[in-house]
XYZ file of C-alpha atoms in Angstrom:
376
model
C 0.000 0.000 0.000
C 1.345 3.400 -0.935
C 2.028 5.832 1.849
C -0.824 8.086 2.824
C -0.605 11.629 1.570
C -2.322 14.675 2.931
C -4.973 16.188 0.703
C -5.113 19.919 -0.007
C -7.288 21.759 2.551
C -10.973 22.065 1.795
C -12.233 25.504 0.923
C -15.139 25.123 3.356
C -12.723 24.719 6.262
C -13.720 21.126 7.019
C -10.821 18.719 7.580
C -9.520 16.939 4.483
C -9.427 13.163 4.632
C -6.177 11.255 4.482
C -5.154 8.344 2.242
C -4.824 10.176 -1.058
C -3.510 6.878 -2.459
C -5.922 4.240 -1.105
C -5.264 1.777 -3.970
C -2.153 0.989 -5.963
C -0.880 -1.075 -8.863
C -2.828 -2.405 -11.845
C -6.494 -3.323 -11.462
C -9.439 -4.533 -13.498
C -13.196 -4.211 -13.361
C -14.602 -7.450 -11.944
C -17.354 -8.968 -14.065
C -18.915 -12.462 -13.763
C -17.900 -13.317 -17.336
C -14.187 -12.856 -16.584
C -14.216 -13.881 -12.920
C -11.848 -16.798 -13.469
C -9.415 -14.625 -15.427
C -9.354 -12.083 -12.601
C -8.963 -14.823 -9.978
C -5.902 -16.069 -11.853
C -3.981 -12.797 -11.406
C -2.248 -12.976 -8.017
C -0.307 -9.769 -8.703
C -3.493 -7.729 -9.204
C -3.398 -4.517 -7.192
C -7.163 -4.072 -6.883
C -10.473 -4.691 -8.604
C -13.613 -2.640 -9.011
C -17.141 -4.020 -8.778
C -20.413 -2.346 -9.723
C -21.997 -1.351 -6.412
C -25.527 -2.003 -7.645
C -24.489 -5.615 -8.391
C -23.593 -6.256 -4.750
C -25.896 -7.563 -2.056
C -23.921 -6.405 0.990
C -25.013 -9.398 3.093
C -23.766 -11.811 0.403
C -21.271 -10.328 -2.089
C -20.628 -12.367 -5.263
C -18.462 -15.370 -4.489
C -15.663 -14.274 -6.804
C -15.491 -10.860 -5.166
C -15.420 -12.376 -1.684
C -12.633 -14.742 -2.720
C -10.527 -11.874 -4.075
C -10.997 -9.931 -0.866
C -9.997 -12.987 1.174
C -6.774 -13.182 -0.861
C -5.958 -9.590 0.041
C -6.976 -7.901 -3.214
C -8.559 -4.509 -2.561
C -12.156 -4.227 -3.830
C -13.628 -0.849 -4.793
C -17.429 -0.502 -5.118
C -18.169 1.636 -8.175
C -21.627 3.214 -8.175
C -23.602 3.953 -11.336
C -27.090 4.848 -10.026
C -26.557 7.240 -7.133
C -27.341 10.296 -9.252
C -25.172 12.877 -7.496
C -26.294 15.472 -10.028
C -30.029 14.729 -9.732
C -31.861 18.003 -9.142
C -34.148 16.323 -6.588
C -31.199 15.144 -4.508
C -29.866 11.710 -3.674
C -32.141 9.151 -2.010
C -30.757 8.243 1.435
C -31.323 4.539 0.785
C -28.999 4.675 -2.229
C -26.280 6.245 -0.128
C -26.877 3.650 2.585
C -26.461 0.861 0.034
C -23.159 2.307 -1.188
C -21.909 2.587 2.404
C -23.006 -0.985 3.144
C -21.164 -2.237 0.052
C -17.992 -0.531 1.236
C -18.302 -2.172 4.640
C -19.076 -5.599 3.153
C -15.902 -5.766 1.055
C -13.723 -3.706 3.430
C -13.216 -1.207 0.622
C -10.353 1.329 0.787
C -12.593 3.824 -1.030
C -15.718 3.991 -3.196
C -16.364 5.815 -6.456
C -19.309 7.353 -8.297
C -19.931 9.598 -11.294
C -20.348 13.308 -11.817
C -23.685 12.806 -13.540
C -27.444 12.709 -13.134
C -29.498 9.630 -13.936
C -33.119 10.602 -13.244
C -35.410 13.622 -13.322
C -39.139 14.214 -12.932
C -39.594 10.680 -11.643
C -38.093 9.115 -14.772
C -34.995 6.924 -14.990
C -32.712 7.699 -17.906
C -30.958 4.334 -18.049
C -27.739 6.274 -18.718
C -25.331 8.580 -16.970
C -26.150 12.077 -18.223
C -23.790 15.069 -18.192
C -24.501 17.695 -15.549
C -24.663 21.294 -16.835
C -21.455 22.984 -15.724
C -23.257 25.872 -14.031
C -23.026 27.326 -10.531
C -26.509 26.065 -9.746
C -25.659 22.501 -10.788
C -22.381 22.742 -8.885
C -24.257 23.586 -5.683
C -26.519 20.547 -6.203
C -23.478 18.309 -6.632
C -21.684 19.747 -3.621
C -24.688 19.028 -1.361
C -25.030 15.481 -2.664
C -21.318 14.690 -2.416
C -21.107 16.017 1.142
C -24.185 14.009 2.097
C -22.618 10.876 0.606
C -19.220 11.430 2.204
C -20.810 11.924 5.597
C -22.316 8.425 5.355
C -19.084 6.754 4.251
C -16.231 5.552 6.433
C -13.815 5.666 3.477
C -12.916 8.312 0.853
C -15.128 8.988 -2.167
C -13.669 9.395 -5.667
C -15.661 11.143 -8.408
C -15.456 10.213 -12.090
C -16.270 12.684 -14.888
C -18.204 10.863 -17.601
C -17.848 10.583 -21.376
C -20.666 12.484 -23.085
C -21.546 13.274 -26.674
C -22.906 16.731 -25.926
C -22.414 19.763 -23.688
C -25.138 22.026 -22.349
C -25.365 25.495 -23.961
C -25.522 27.203 -20.553
C -22.167 25.829 -19.329
C -20.268 28.397 -17.253
C -17.109 26.361 -16.528
C -14.633 24.264 -18.430
C -14.759 20.648 -17.305
C -11.440 20.976 -15.481
C -12.425 24.132 -13.614
C -15.796 22.617 -12.697
C -14.099 19.521 -11.251
C -11.528 21.577 -9.361
C -14.270 23.631 -7.707
C -16.279 20.502 -6.874
C -13.357 18.664 -5.284
C -12.154 21.683 -3.353
C -15.587 22.258 -1.844
C -16.208 18.612 -0.938
C -12.802 17.091 -0.190
C -13.533 14.234 -2.606
C -10.879 12.548 -4.742
C -10.759 12.260 -8.529
C -11.247 9.052 -10.490
C -9.534 10.061 -13.719
C -10.896 8.146 -16.700
C -8.263 8.727 -19.369
C -10.504 7.143 -22.006
C -13.256 9.649 -21.161
C -10.828 12.563 -21.404
C -9.727 11.332 -24.819
C -13.281 10.709 -26.044
C -14.581 14.104 -24.933
C -11.591 16.001 -26.299
C -11.753 14.208 -29.631
C -15.485 14.823 -30.047
C -15.172 18.473 -28.981
C -12.207 19.113 -31.267
C -9.905 19.773 -28.298
C -6.358 18.770 -27.436
C -6.596 16.196 -24.611
C -3.268 17.380 -23.184
C -4.606 20.914 -22.914
C -7.761 19.569 -21.268
C -5.634 17.796 -18.659
C -3.845 21.060 -17.886
C -6.985 22.273 -16.101
C -7.812 19.015 -14.310
C -7.039 18.735 -10.554
C -4.479 15.981 -11.080
C -3.185 16.353 -7.525
C -6.452 14.747 -6.356
C -6.270 11.559 -8.470
C -7.035 8.379 -6.499
C -6.819 6.015 -9.472
C -7.196 5.912 -13.251
C -9.591 4.147 -15.638
C -8.605 2.810 -19.066
C -11.113 1.557 -21.633
C -11.542 1.012 -25.338
C -13.792 2.738 -27.805
C -14.661 3.021 -31.464
C -15.672 5.659 -33.988
C -19.217 5.593 -35.305
C -20.737 8.136 -37.708
C -17.992 10.656 -37.039
C -18.112 10.419 -33.229
C -15.854 8.467 -30.914
C -17.825 6.261 -28.501
C -16.381 5.057 -25.197
C -17.765 1.557 -25.694
C -15.875 -0.542 -23.121
C -16.227 -3.282 -25.764
C -13.036 -2.628 -27.737
C -9.286 -2.782 -27.106
C -7.769 0.357 -25.603
C -6.471 2.452 -28.543
C -2.879 3.649 -28.810
C -3.973 7.275 -28.326
C -5.405 6.468 -24.897
C -2.195 4.675 -23.924
C -0.258 7.751 -25.027
C -2.458 9.897 -22.802
C -1.875 7.509 -19.883
C 1.866 7.919 -20.405
C 1.408 11.676 -20.195
C -0.661 11.350 -17.022
C 2.106 9.185 -15.535
C 4.718 11.811 -16.424
C 2.612 14.343 -14.545
C 2.701 12.063 -11.488
C -1.022 11.298 -11.578
C -1.178 7.530 -12.201
C -0.752 5.887 -8.776
C -3.117 3.048 -9.736
C -4.606 2.176 -13.119
C -7.372 -0.258 -14.013
C -8.876 -1.724 -17.162
C -12.623 -1.544 -17.787
C -14.127 -4.139 -20.108
C -17.885 -4.661 -20.121
C -18.659 -6.930 -23.032
C -17.325 -8.817 -26.060
C -14.670 -10.228 -23.781
C -11.563 -11.384 -25.655
C -9.575 -14.502 -24.755
C -7.723 -14.339 -21.446
C -4.401 -13.918 -23.250
C -5.638 -10.668 -24.840
C -6.775 -9.316 -21.468
C -3.404 -10.245 -19.964
C -1.619 -8.472 -22.828
C -3.688 -5.326 -22.320
C -3.017 -5.338 -18.575
C 0.697 -5.773 -19.301
C 0.650 -2.765 -21.626
C -1.104 -0.720 -18.945
C 1.501 -1.770 -16.377
C 4.396 -0.977 -18.711
C 2.962 2.415 -19.651
C 2.222 3.428 -16.067
C 5.488 1.919 -14.742
C 3.584 -0.366 -12.382
C 4.112 -4.059 -11.492
C 2.564 -6.455 -13.991
C -0.171 -8.765 -12.612
C 1.243 -12.029 -14.011
C -1.262 -14.887 -14.450
C -0.828 -18.031 -12.355
C -0.923 -20.298 -15.388
C -1.379 -20.180 -19.134
C -4.937 -19.144 -19.997
C -7.293 -21.762 -21.384
C -10.298 -21.214 -23.679
C -12.818 -21.705 -20.864
C -11.420 -18.980 -18.573
C -14.256 -16.663 -19.565
C -17.003 -19.001 -18.357
C -18.559 -17.588 -15.162
C -19.054 -19.726 -12.086
C -22.766 -20.508 -11.584
C -22.704 -18.720 -8.232
C -21.622 -15.430 -9.828
C -24.746 -13.342 -10.189
C -24.751 -10.912 -13.099
C -25.309 -7.239 -12.272
C -28.871 -6.041 -12.764
C -29.837 -4.153 -15.915
C -29.897 -0.387 -15.611
C -27.621 2.602 -15.978
C -24.962 2.077 -18.612
C -21.430 3.370 -18.371
C -20.794 3.588 -22.108
C -22.536 3.524 -25.424
C -22.247 0.096 -26.978
C -23.985 0.980 -30.231
C -20.777 1.886 -32.026
C -19.161 0.159 -34.975
C -15.403 0.059 -34.976
C -13.633 2.388 -37.383
C -11.361 0.692 -39.885
C -8.661 3.172 -38.916
C -8.972 2.740 -35.128
C -5.570 2.535 -33.443
C -4.961 -0.439 -31.159
C -2.945 -1.018 -28.038
C 0.447 -2.625 -28.639
C 0.414 -6.437 -28.566
C -3.377 -6.605 -28.117
C -5.073 -8.810 -30.752
C -7.688 -7.211 -32.962
C -11.328 -8.186 -32.627
C -13.954 -8.582 -35.305
C -15.139 -5.202 -36.653
C -18.855 -5.505 -35.973
C -20.098 -4.643 -32.479
C -23.665 -5.558 -31.528
C -25.814 -2.615 -30.501
C -26.389 -3.980 -26.990
C -25.488 -7.130 -25.120
C -28.438 -8.098 -22.928
C -26.309 -9.591 -20.146
C -23.836 -6.714 -20.074
C -23.316 -5.102 -16.671
C -24.095 -1.487 -15.918
C -21.700 1.004 -17.432
C -21.105 4.712 -17.982
C -22.952 6.325 -20.877
C -21.755 8.102 -23.956
C -25.270 9.541 -24.067
C -26.471 9.744 -27.677
C -28.043 13.199 -27.753
C -31.183 14.043 -29.647
C -30.112 16.698 -32.081
C -31.378 20.215 -31.574
C -30.990 22.191 -34.780
C -27.442 22.122 -36.113
C -25.792 22.236 -32.706
C -26.316 18.546 -31.943
C -26.954 19.285 -28.272
C -29.049 16.859 -26.289
C -32.550 17.332 -24.997
C -32.267 15.466 -21.700
C -33.891 12.805 -19.559
C -37.450 13.507 -20.669
C -36.633 12.180 -24.143
C -35.487 8.796 -22.831
C -37.797 5.883 -22.047
C -38.058 4.958 -18.342
C -35.001 2.867 -17.513
C -34.477 2.764 -21.253
C -31.607 1.493 -23.311
C -30.553 3.098 -26.521
């Protein structure tokens, strides 16, 4: 475990929490479909599990086994709705806190997003308008959540295909203000930074210049694909070379203490996952989680006792088709070019929300246009 580091003081005068580096090394998102692959990585630094997939009284067997072996487990929420205008339901916060206690988590994470409005569930993580009013809503919700937790909370900015016309902050300035006022940490998703910068016509390095990189708890890596001129953070594809290059830059800035791979569908053979984890470790200058034995074709078959996460909020848009020019991570085998629009058993993930076009601006309309709990 890395040494604890003192966080910058909170602007509101409340004491900052310690353990700026609660996890370390290379990690992976635990999913039932790759449970045996994850179990076969004794050098794994940590794993992340969807909080809504956990029953605190009886966590999935694979997760419990990892925790018993000493692997840190981080509950990752996707339905809390910190940006919901109506506030966060106390029972959702209580569930997140109970998950943290059940797996003895070093921290928990959630998204800077809203997921419901006017009594309707979006089925996706939606971008919060970067306004002072929305910031105040987030600050209240994050403080409420932190007060219920016994461990630090890390916040992840999402990948989104549109911005709101009333935005008053850049994404980096908005995050800096949010973290300073709440004392939360940053879950830096490098793939999201790349996706947003590419779709907005921005330089991802310049975007990072304004991010509060001194607050990074850990880093996400994921693959994506271009579809109809937009880059989608699919979590179904290999991590592209551009995202690895951005990770290398984040490491050079001293902001990659722990890095994990997210894969939520179209799982490749175990050898391909191992190769991608090795590339992450090499890029971030972290120990490689070497497998116990050579992978076999059946390593992706879930144990019957591993319950799949419930359907609901998605972390990325899976309706993309891979571009023929998409760059790939070094040493990671290519996959077939066609990606199905949705995989019915796929766990909850972060949304590249496909916006309903408004005139020529392409800006989204919002939750009211989505079916209740709907999938696109």
